[in-house]
Amino acid sequence: MRVARAVLRELVLELKRHFETGTGGTGARRILLLTLEAEDLEGWSECVAAETPGYSYETTDTAWQVLTRWLLPDLPGREVDDARQLHAAPWLRGHPMARAAVEMAAWDLEAKRRNLPLRDLLGGAGEAVPVGVAIGIQKTDDALFRRIEQCLADGYRKIKVKIKPGRDVNMLRAVRERFPDAPLMADANSSYALPEDLELLATMDEFDLMMIEQPLSHEDLLDHAALQRSIATPVCLDESVRSVGDARLALHLGSGRIVNVKPGRVGGLASAVAIHDACRAAGWPVWCGGMLETGIGRAHNVALATLPGFVLPGDISNSGRYWKEDIVVPEFAMTDGLMPVPEGAGIGVAPRRNRIEALTTRMRVFES
Ligand code: MG
């Protein structure tokens, strides 16, 4: 298939409420959307880079630069038979979020050309995936309790609480006392270090957490391995795994027991599938995390989460949790903790063109 046109847009979308993690927070997302056009079809993707370099060195602005300067200019006119071809770009180091945008739009395009749901092209199965929810850091325990109560009432099957120094052990203890049976986990976004925080992290064993996510530095698989040897709670890696090479190293070292796979973080869906395969072969469960995506990124995540190794609920919550109105129809809405997988071709949801155009703050078009 020959890509005829690529359209990159930045749009600004207000979150319903400020979302805070151990490395900062955001109230409005600056989101890049990419459309690849071929044979009267459109493939859509969303770049997951954030506004600030708190989660990754990539930001909305670095991704815009890499896409407009390096990845997109030569793409129109190119024959692309397999979306996997677009992952490689061996002349470009790093920038997995920018390159994932191109690769994931190509997957949507290819699935539409074959008239298959993206799930089927990826090798997944099933009509729905179990989902959980991530709750940002709240100012008070009471505010957190109210959020958790609502999420449990909504049916979410995993409650992820963000933690940071000062809002960790005492807060988790209070949460566990209040919700003794809740499927609870904590995400630290690299807020701790060894050896000084070992005792504090080991204390969390008493809270029966499903896992503790990314407690240590985003580039320290060795300390994560030492930590996992010292605590009973499974360690889950997020920021540390940016490629299948990172995943293989983590498996080799025993740097955890679970991986949170985000296609945008690891360079795209082919890389996400490869990480899934490596973890599955080693007996590590995986799940699909979220990056405050619109319905376009969410649709890619839902399709990925249908693969058999995604045995833990993904952070794939309702569109309405983050956005007053999503930019796709239908919006994502789960029932009893299960998110339906769109059955249409490709990502299976339709971008709302008028709304997207109204929200667009800059745009570049590339043609052959
Ligand atoms: Mg995380």
Tab-separated table of C-alpha atoms in Angstrom, residues 137-336:
chain	number	residue	atom	x	y	z
A	137	ILE	CA	-2.665	11.872	44.018
A	138	GLN	CA	-5.398	13.506	46.112
A	139	LYS	CA	-4.798	16.206	48.710
A	140	THR	CA	-6.567	14.303	51.501
A	141	ASP	CA	-7.331	10.688	52.360
A	142	ASP	CA	-11.038	11.521	52.396
A	143	ALA	CA	-10.895	12.777	48.820
A	144	LEU	CA	-9.086	9.580	47.841
A	145	PHE	CA	-11.642	7.411	49.658
A	146	ARG	CA	-14.465	9.093	47.734
A	147	ARG	CA	-12.721	8.462	44.410
A	148	ILE	CA	-12.061	4.807	45.262
A	149	GLU	CA	-15.646	4.286	46.444
A	150	GLN	CA	-16.962	5.652	43.158
A	151	CYS	CA	-14.560	3.557	41.050
A	152	LEU	CA	-15.482	0.366	42.912
A	153	ALA	CA	-19.179	1.202	42.497
A	154	ASP	CA	-18.536	1.726	38.774
A	155	GLY	CA	-17.153	-1.828	38.600
A	156	TYR	CA	-13.455	-1.251	37.905
A	157	ARG	CA	-11.464	-4.421	38.584
A	158	LYS	CA	-8.176	-2.823	39.590
A	159	ILE	CA	-7.751	0.378	41.581
A	160	LYS	CA	-4.393	2.021	41.021
A	161	VAL	CA	-3.413	4.724	43.457
A	162	LYS	CA	-0.566	7.085	42.649
A	163	ILE	CA	1.914	7.527	45.494
A	164	LYS	CA	4.894	9.782	46.232
A	165	PRO	CA	7.051	10.446	49.297
A	166	GLY	CA	4.810	11.819	52.023
A	167	ARG	CA	1.695	10.325	50.439
A	168	ASP	CA	2.542	6.645	50.625
A	169	VAL	CA	2.587	4.212	53.563
A	170	ASN	CA	0.145	6.001	55.877
A	171	MET	CA	-2.206	6.730	52.999
A	172	LEU	CA	-2.108	3.126	51.730
A	173	ARG	CA	-2.676	1.789	55.235
A	174	ALA	CA	-5.756	4.000	55.606
A	175	VAL	CA	-7.020	2.896	52.175
A	176	ARG	CA	-6.529	-0.772	53.005
A	177	GLU	CA	-8.329	-0.415	56.328
A	178	ARG	CA	-11.232	1.305	54.613
A	179	PHE	CA	-11.355	-1.105	51.629
A	180	PRO	CA	-10.068	-4.478	52.938
A	181	ASP	CA	-10.966	-6.476	49.814
A	182	ALA	CA	-10.373	-3.947	47.022
A	183	PRO	CA	-8.063	-5.024	44.167
A	184	LEU	CA	-5.507	-2.361	44.998
A	185	MET	CA	-2.102	-1.413	43.594
A	186	ALA	CA	0.257	1.558	43.914
A	187	ASP	CA	2.196	3.429	41.215
A	188	ALA	CA	5.222	5.427	42.356
A	189	ASN	CA	6.429	6.781	38.994
A	190	SER	CA	10.099	6.400	40.063
A	191	SER	CA	9.714	8.383	43.290
A	192	TYR	CA	11.966	6.176	45.456
A	193	ALA	CA	15.572	4.944	45.589
A	194	LEU	CA	17.669	2.197	47.142
A	195	PRO	CA	19.000	1.713	49.705
A	196	GLU	CA	17.340	4.595	51.589
A	197	ASP	CA	13.723	3.654	50.783
A	198	LEU	CA	14.019	-0.124	51.085
A	199	GLU	CA	12.427	-0.264	54.512
A	200	LEU	CA	9.542	1.972	53.479
A	201	LEU	CA	8.865	-0.082	50.351
A	202	ALA	CA	9.075	-3.343	52.302
A	203	THR	CA	6.422	-1.993	54.704
A	204	MET	CA	3.990	-2.003	51.777
A	205	ASP	CA	4.011	-5.826	51.862
A	206	GLU	CA	1.459	-5.601	54.682
A	207	PHE	CA	-1.148	-3.973	52.386
A	208	ASP	CA	-1.714	-6.980	50.100
A	209	LEU	CA	-1.188	-4.916	46.954
A	210	MET	CA	-1.577	-6.560	43.537
A	211	MET	CA	1.737	-4.892	42.685
A	212	ILE	CA	3.828	-1.790	43.189
A	213	GLU	CA	4.546	-0.085	39.886
A	214	GLN	CA	7.841	1.560	38.971
A	215	PRO	CA	9.059	2.316	42.488
A	216	LEU	CA	12.626	3.170	41.412
A	217	SER	CA	14.431	5.113	38.701
A	218	HIS	CA	13.329	4.765	35.085
A	219	GLU	CA	16.837	3.594	34.213
A	220	ASP	CA	17.619	1.256	37.059
A	221	LEU	CA	16.742	-2.369	36.340
A	222	LEU	CA	19.489	-3.578	38.682
A	223	ASP	CA	18.020	-1.907	41.779
A	224	HIS	CA	14.539	-3.070	40.810
A	225	ALA	CA	15.942	-6.622	40.814
A	226	ALA	CA	17.457	-6.088	44.271
A	227	LEU	CA	14.167	-4.680	45.523
A	228	GLN	CA	12.136	-7.577	44.126
A	229	ARG	CA	14.416	-10.011	45.948
A	230	SER	CA	13.703	-8.136	49.205
A	231	ILE	CA	9.931	-7.666	49.099
A	232	ALA	CA	6.970	-10.000	48.596
A	233	THR	CA	4.779	-7.568	46.634
A	234	PRO	CA	5.267	-8.049	42.879
A	235	VAL	CA	7.155	-5.173	41.265
A	236	CYS	CA	5.651	-3.971	37.981
A	237	LEU	CA	7.813	-2.105	35.483
A	238	ASP	CA	6.477	0.824	33.472
A	239	GLU	CA	8.945	3.621	32.593
A	240	SER	CA	11.925	1.189	32.700
A	241	VAL	CA	10.756	-0.852	29.713
A	242	ARG	CA	11.038	1.133	26.498
A	243	SER	CA	11.810	-1.757	24.133
A	244	VAL	CA	11.825	-5.524	23.910
A	245	GLY	CA	15.536	-5.323	24.765
A	246	ASP	CA	14.695	-3.642	28.081
A	247	ALA	CA	12.044	-6.306	28.726
A	248	ARG	CA	14.488	-9.134	28.049
A	249	LEU	CA	17.027	-7.569	30.391
A	250	ALA	CA	14.372	-7.139	33.105
A	251	LEU	CA	13.338	-10.784	32.692
A	252	HIS	CA	16.946	-11.893	32.870
A	253	LEU	CA	17.706	-9.842	35.991
A	254	GLY	CA	14.387	-10.502	37.731
A	255	SER	CA	13.676	-6.769	37.970
A	256	GLY	CA	10.022	-7.432	38.749
A	257	ARG	CA	7.269	-9.922	38.025
A	258	ILE	CA	4.863	-7.884	35.905
A	259	VAL	CA	5.138	-5.394	33.023
A	260	ASN	CA	2.779	-2.539	32.225
A	261	VAL	CA	2.872	-2.461	28.412
A	262	LYS	CA	2.013	0.842	26.736
A	263	PRO	CA	2.421	0.721	22.969
A	264	GLY	CA	3.200	4.426	22.780
A	265	ARG	CA	6.041	4.106	25.308
A	266	VAL	CA	7.735	1.186	23.543
A	267	GLY	CA	7.752	2.407	19.927
A	268	GLY	CA	4.455	0.950	18.764
A	269	LEU	CA	2.308	-2.132	18.586
A	270	ALA	CA	4.887	-4.508	17.061
A	271	SER	CA	7.232	-3.788	19.956
A	272	ALA	CA	4.349	-4.107	22.453
A	273	VAL	CA	3.469	-7.524	21.017
A	274	ALA	CA	7.117	-8.606	21.195
A	275	ILE	CA	7.300	-7.571	24.871
A	276	HIS	CA	4.039	-9.412	25.519
A	277	ASP	CA	5.458	-12.532	23.866
A	278	ALA	CA	8.725	-12.409	25.843
A	279	CYS	CA	6.896	-11.904	29.158
A	280	ARG	CA	4.371	-14.628	28.388
A	281	ALA	CA	7.144	-17.108	27.602
A	282	ALA	CA	8.736	-16.283	30.967
A	283	GLY	CA	5.458	-16.509	32.904
A	284	TRP	CA	5.176	-12.784	33.667
A	285	PRO	CA	1.653	-11.387	33.322
A	286	VAL	CA	1.284	-8.043	31.539
A	287	TRP	CA	-1.404	-5.378	31.383
A	288	CYS	CA	-1.985	-2.296	29.294
A	289	GLY	CA	-1.472	1.069	30.954
A	290	GLY	CA	-2.907	4.421	29.981
A	291	MET	CA	-1.387	7.802	29.134
A	292	LEU	CA	-4.471	10.035	29.491
A	293	GLU	CA	-5.357	9.223	25.895
A	294	THR	CA	-8.359	10.289	23.880
A	295	GLY	CA	-10.536	7.605	22.326
A	296	ILE	CA	-8.038	7.161	19.495
A	297	GLY	CA	-5.169	6.012	21.707
A	298	ARG	CA	-7.641	4.156	23.909
A	299	ALA	CA	-8.874	2.156	20.900
A	300	HIS	CA	-5.332	0.982	20.130
A	301	ASN	CA	-4.877	0.001	23.785
A	302	VAL	CA	-8.129	-1.979	23.894
A	303	ALA	CA	-7.115	-3.934	20.775
A	304	LEU	CA	-3.679	-4.729	22.254
A	305	ALA	CA	-5.202	-5.830	25.573
A	306	THR	CA	-7.035	-8.676	23.804
A	307	LEU	CA	-3.760	-10.639	23.503
A	308	PRO	CA	-3.645	-13.679	25.789
A	309	GLY	CA	-0.823	-12.506	28.093
A	310	PHE	CA	-2.824	-9.414	29.155
A	311	VAL	CA	-4.317	-11.252	32.124
A	312	LEU	CA	-4.441	-8.271	34.511
A	313	PRO	CA	-6.994	-5.454	34.062
A	314	GLY	CA	-5.703	-2.576	31.926
A	315	ASP	CA	-5.869	1.130	32.809
A	316	ILE	CA	-8.457	1.602	30.097
A	317	SER	CA	-11.236	3.525	31.777
A	318	ASN	CA	-14.286	5.235	30.352
A	319	SER	CA	-13.795	8.205	28.010
A	320	GLY	CA	-16.093	10.124	30.340
A	321	ARG	CA	-13.679	9.762	33.238
A	322	TYR	CA	-11.188	12.107	31.592
A	323	TRP	CA	-13.092	14.106	28.977
A	324	LYS	CA	-16.337	16.049	28.945
A	325	GLU	CA	-16.623	14.834	25.362
A	326	ASP	CA	-14.253	12.454	23.604
A	327	ILE	CA	-13.099	12.986	20.013
A	328	VAL	CA	-14.423	9.615	18.799
A	329	VAL	CA	-17.811	7.955	18.432
A	330	PRO	CA	-18.839	5.826	20.085
A	331	GLU	CA	-17.098	6.841	23.310
A	332	PHE	CA	-15.527	4.089	25.425
A	333	ALA	CA	-17.825	2.942	28.227
A	334	MET	CA	-17.376	-0.218	30.256
A	335	THR	CA	-19.932	-2.429	31.987
A	336	ASP	CA	-19.097	-4.472	35.100
